[in-house]
């Protein structure tokens, strides 16, 4: 009879411990982080949890907000808003008087993504469209969804400064080589962001680039009557972009 009583008491104790501490649980802390493991001890306000890689960690039990069944680990960040840095490279392709042309462009920007999906920032770059330019621009984006694969729209607008002279054939022989000046830049586009852990992402996009430069030439045919002409050159290019977001 005593043996039966002892076995019954042991069974009740084991059942109580099992009910209190399931084999595996996911604990949610007050900072939003999650830990999945088996609780093996609870003393003095500390929980000792055995995790998968044969390790035991201790937690202040008062930091635990909730506990439940093990959750599937999710690499996607809970919140994407905040400051970020963008690096991108793209191919610019279009037509010119010499036929089909293409060139490369590299951009760097800093921006802030708000919780409503609107992102605002500023950046600069370097590119060659017959003249080497350094564009300085405002970068406005809209990202409507918070998903691991997230589409977005962008508009870049600003001013490009030349660091070389235009090399195209646009004049007559009685004009000198001229002086190149910068001009307005406008670049709308659409893309997708492929997010990974900690909010970093790879971006793919396509857009359309409009760039204006001015070109001033002095006439050399009649030096006694100094005159000059100023030409406005508009470049239109399709853009294929690969970029990276760092948070």
Coordinates of C-alpha atoms in Angstrom, one line a residue:
X1 CA 0.0 0.0 0.0
X2 CA 2.9 2.4 0.9
X3 CA 4.6 1.7 -2.5
X4 CA 1.3 2.5 -4.3
X5 CA 1.0 5.7 -2.4
X6 CA 4.6 6.8 -3.0
X7 CA 4.3 6.0 -6.8
X8 CA 1.1 8.0 -6.9
X9 CA 2.7 11.0 -5.2
X10 CA 5.7 10.8 -7.6
X11 CA 3.4 10.7 -10.6
X12 CA 1.5 13.8 -9.4
X13 CA 4.8 15.7 -8.9
X14 CA 6.0 14.8 -12.4
X15 CA 2.7 15.7 -13.9
X16 CA 2.8 19.1 -12.1
X17 CA 6.3 19.9 -13.3
X18 CA 5.4 18.8 -16.8
X19 CA 2.3 21.0 -16.8
X20 CA 4.2 24.0 -15.4
X21 CA 7.1 23.6 -17.9
X22 CA 6.2 22.1 -21.3
X23 CA 9.0 20.3 -23.2
X24 CA 9.7 23.4 -25.3
X25 CA 8.4 27.0 -25.0
X26 CA 8.9 30.3 -26.7
X27 CA 9.4 33.1 -24.2
X28 CA 8.7 36.7 -25.3
X29 CA 10.9 39.3 -23.5
X30 CA 9.9 42.9 -22.7
X31 CA 12.2 44.2 -25.6
X32 CA 10.4 42.0 -28.2
X33 CA 13.1 39.4 -28.5
X34 CA 12.1 35.7 -28.4
X35 CA 13.9 32.6 -27.0
X36 CA 12.8 29.0 -27.5
X37 CA 13.9 26.2 -25.2
X38 CA 13.1 24.0 -22.2
X39 CA 12.9 25.5 -18.8
X40 CA 14.9 23.4 -16.4
X41 CA 14.9 25.6 -13.3
X42 CA 13.1 28.5 -11.7
X43 CA 14.7 30.1 -8.6
X44 CA 15.1 33.6 -7.1
X45 CA 13.4 35.3 -10.0
X46 CA 15.7 33.6 -12.6
X47 CA 14.7 31.0 -15.2
X48 CA 17.3 28.6 -16.5
X49 CA 16.5 27.5 -20.1
X50 CA 18.2 24.8 -22.1
X51 CA 18.4 25.8 -25.8
X52 CA 19.1 23.7 -28.9
X53 CA 22.8 23.9 -29.0
X54 CA 23.4 22.2 -25.6
X55 CA 23.6 25.4 -23.7
X56 CA 21.8 26.8 -20.7
X57 CA 21.0 30.5 -20.3
X58 CA 19.5 32.4 -17.4
X59 CA 16.8 35.1 -17.7
X60 CA 15.2 37.5 -15.3
X61 CA 11.7 36.1 -15.1
X62 CA 10.2 39.6 -14.6
X63 CA 11.4 40.6 -18.2
X64 CA 9.2 37.8 -19.7
X65 CA 6.0 39.1 -21.2
X66 CA 4.5 35.8 -22.3
X67 CA 5.3 32.2 -22.8
X68 CA 3.7 29.7 -25.2
X69 CA 4.3 27.0 -27.8
X70 CA 7.5 27.1 -29.8
X71 CA 7.4 29.5 -32.7
X72 CA 8.9 29.1 -36.1
X73 CA 12.0 31.3 -36.4
X74 CA 11.4 34.3 -38.7
X75 CA 14.3 36.1 -40.3
X76 CA 12.2 39.0 -41.4
X77 CA 12.6 42.1 -39.3
X78 CA 9.6 43.3 -37.2
X79 CA 10.2 46.9 -38.1
X80 CA 11.9 48.4 -41.1
X81 CA 11.7 52.1 -40.2
X82 CA 14.7 54.2 -39.3
X83 CA 18.0 55.5 -40.7
X84 CA 19.7 53.5 -43.6
X85 CA 22.5 53.8 -46.1
X86 CA 22.1 52.8 -49.7
X87 CA 24.7 51.9 -52.3
X88 CA 23.7 51.2 -55.9
X89 CA 25.2 50.6 -59.3
X90 CA 23.3 50.8 -62.6
X91 CA 23.6 50.5 -66.3
X92 CA 22.4 53.5 -68.3
X93 CA 21.3 52.8 -71.9
X94 CA 20.0 55.0 -74.7
X95 CA 20.4 56.4 -78.2
X96 CA 22.8 59.2 -79.3
X97 CA 23.9 60.7 -82.6
X98 CA 26.5 57.9 -82.7
X99 CA 24.0 55.1 -82.2
X100 CA 23.2 53.0 -79.2
X101 CA 25.2 53.8 -76.1
X102 CA 25.5 52.6 -72.6
X103 CA 27.4 53.6 -69.5
X104 CA 27.7 52.9 -65.8
X105 CA 26.5 54.9 -62.7
X106 CA 27.2 54.6 -59.0
X107 CA 25.2 56.3 -56.3
X108 CA 25.4 56.6 -52.5
X109 CA 22.7 58.0 -50.3
X110 CA 21.5 58.4 -46.7
X111 CA 17.8 58.3 -45.9
X112 CA 15.2 57.8 -43.2
X113 CA 12.2 55.4 -43.6
X114 CA 9.0 56.5 -41.7
X115 CA 6.4 54.1 -40.4
X116 CA 3.9 55.2 -43.0
X117 CA 6.2 53.8 -45.8
X118 CA 7.5 57.2 -47.0
X119 CA 11.3 57.6 -47.1
X120 CA 13.3 60.8 -47.6
X121 CA 17.0 61.3 -48.0
X122 CA 19.9 62.8 -50.0
X123 CA 22.7 61.3 -52.0
X124 CA 25.4 61.8 -54.6
X125 CA 27.1 59.7 -57.3
X126 CA 29.3 59.6 -60.3
X127 CA 28.4 58.7 -63.9
X128 CA 29.4 59.2 -67.5
X129 CA 27.0 60.1 -70.3
X130 CA 29.5 61.6 -72.7
X131 CA 30.6 63.9 -69.9
X132 CA 31.7 62.8 -66.4
X133 CA 29.1 64.1 -63.9
X134 CA 28.6 64.2 -60.1
X135 CA 24.9 64.3 -59.4
X136 CA 23.7 65.6 -56.0
X137 CA 20.0 64.8 -55.4
X138 CA 17.1 64.4 -53.1
X139 CA 15.9 60.8 -52.9
X140 CA 12.1 60.2 -52.2
X141 CA 10.7 56.7 -51.9
X142 CA 7.5 55.0 -51.1
X143 CA 7.3 51.4 -49.7
X144 CA 3.6 50.5 -49.1
X145 CA 4.2 47.0 -47.6
X146 CA 6.2 45.6 -44.7
X147 CA 7.1 42.3 -46.3
X148 CA 10.3 40.3 -46.9
X149 CA 9.9 41.0 -50.6
X150 CA 8.7 44.6 -50.7
X151 CA 8.0 46.7 -53.9
X152 CA 8.8 50.4 -53.8
X153 CA 8.7 53.6 -56.0
X154 CA 11.5 56.2 -56.1
X155 CA 12.1 59.6 -57.5
X156 CA 15.5 61.3 -57.5
X157 CA 15.8 64.9 -58.4
X158 CA 18.7 67.3 -58.2
X159 CA 21.6 68.9 -60.0
X160 CA 24.6 67.3 -61.7
X161 CA 28.0 69.0 -61.7
X162 CA 30.5 68.3 -64.6
X163 CA 34.0 67.2 -63.8
X164 CA 35.1 66.9 -67.5
X165 CA 34.2 68.6 -70.8
X166 CA 31.6 67.2 -73.1
X167 CA 33.3 65.3 -76.0
X168 CA 30.4 65.1 -78.4
X169 CA 30.4 66.6 -81.9
X170 CA 28.0 69.5 -81.7
X171 CA 29.7 72.5 -83.3
X172 CA 31.1 74.0 -86.4
X173 CA 34.8 74.5 -87.0
X174 CA 34.6 78.2 -86.3
X175 CA 33.6 77.7 -82.7
X176 CA 36.1 76.7 -80.0
X177 CA 35.8 73.6 -77.9
X178 CA 33.6 75.3 -75.4
X179 CA 32.8 75.1 -71.7
X180 CA 30.5 72.5 -70.1
X181 CA 28.1 73.4 -67.3
X182 CA 25.9 71.2 -65.2
X183 CA 22.1 70.9 -65.2
X184 CA 18.9 69.5 -63.9
X185 CA 18.5 65.7 -63.2
X186 CA 15.2 63.8 -62.8
X187 CA 15.0 60.0 -62.2
X188 CA 11.7 58.1 -61.5
X189 CA 11.7 54.3 -61.1
X190 CA 10.2 51.2 -59.5
X191 CA 11.9 48.3 -57.8
X192 CA 11.7 45.5 -55.2
X193 CA 13.7 45.1 -51.9
X194 CA 14.6 41.6 -50.8
X195 CA 15.0 41.9 -47.0
X196 CA 17.2 39.7 -44.8
X197 CA 18.1 39.6 -41.1
X198 CA 18.5 43.0 -39.3
X199 CA 16.7 44.9 -42.0
X200 CA 19.5 44.8 -44.6
X201 CA 18.3 44.3 -48.2
X202 CA 19.3 43.7 -51.8
X203 CA 17.3 45.9 -54.3
X204 CA 16.6 45.5 -58.0
X205 CA 15.0 48.2 -60.0
X206 CA 14.4 49.9 -63.3
X207 CA 14.0 53.6 -64.1
X208 CA 14.3 56.4 -66.5
X209 CA 17.0 59.1 -66.3
X210 CA 16.6 62.6 -67.7
X211 CA 19.8 64.7 -67.5
X212 CA 20.4 68.2 -68.9
X213 CA 23.7 69.9 -69.3
X214 CA 24.6 73.3 -71.0
X215 CA 27.5 73.9 -73.3
X216 CA 28.9 77.3 -74.0
X217 CA 31.1 78.0 -77.1
X218 CA 32.8 81.2 -78.2
X219 CA 33.0 82.1 -81.9
X220 CA 36.5 82.3 -83.4
X221 CA 35.6 83.0 -87.1
X222 CA 35.2 86.8 -86.5
X223 CA 37.3 87.8 -83.4
X224 CA 36.5 91.5 -84.0
X225 CA 32.9 90.7 -83.1
X226 CA 33.0 88.4 -80.1
X227 CA 30.0 86.2 -79.8
X228 CA 29.1 82.9 -78.2
X229 CA 26.4 80.4 -78.2
X230 CA 25.0 78.2 -75.4
X231 CA 23.5 74.8 -76.2
X232 CA 21.2 72.9 -73.9
X233 CA 21.7 69.1 -74.2
X234 CA 19.1 66.7 -72.8
X235 CA 20.1 63.1 -72.3
X236 CA 17.5 60.3 -71.8
X237 CA 18.5 56.9 -70.5
X238 CA 16.9 53.7 -69.4
X239 CA 18.3 52.5 -66.1
X240 CA 18.8 48.9 -64.7
X241 CA 19.8 49.1 -61.1
X242 CA 21.3 46.8 -58.4
X243 CA 21.6 48.1 -54.9
X244 CA 22.1 47.4 -51.2
X245 CA 20.4 48.8 -48.1
X246 CA 22.3 48.8 -44.8
X247 CA 20.7 49.6 -41.4

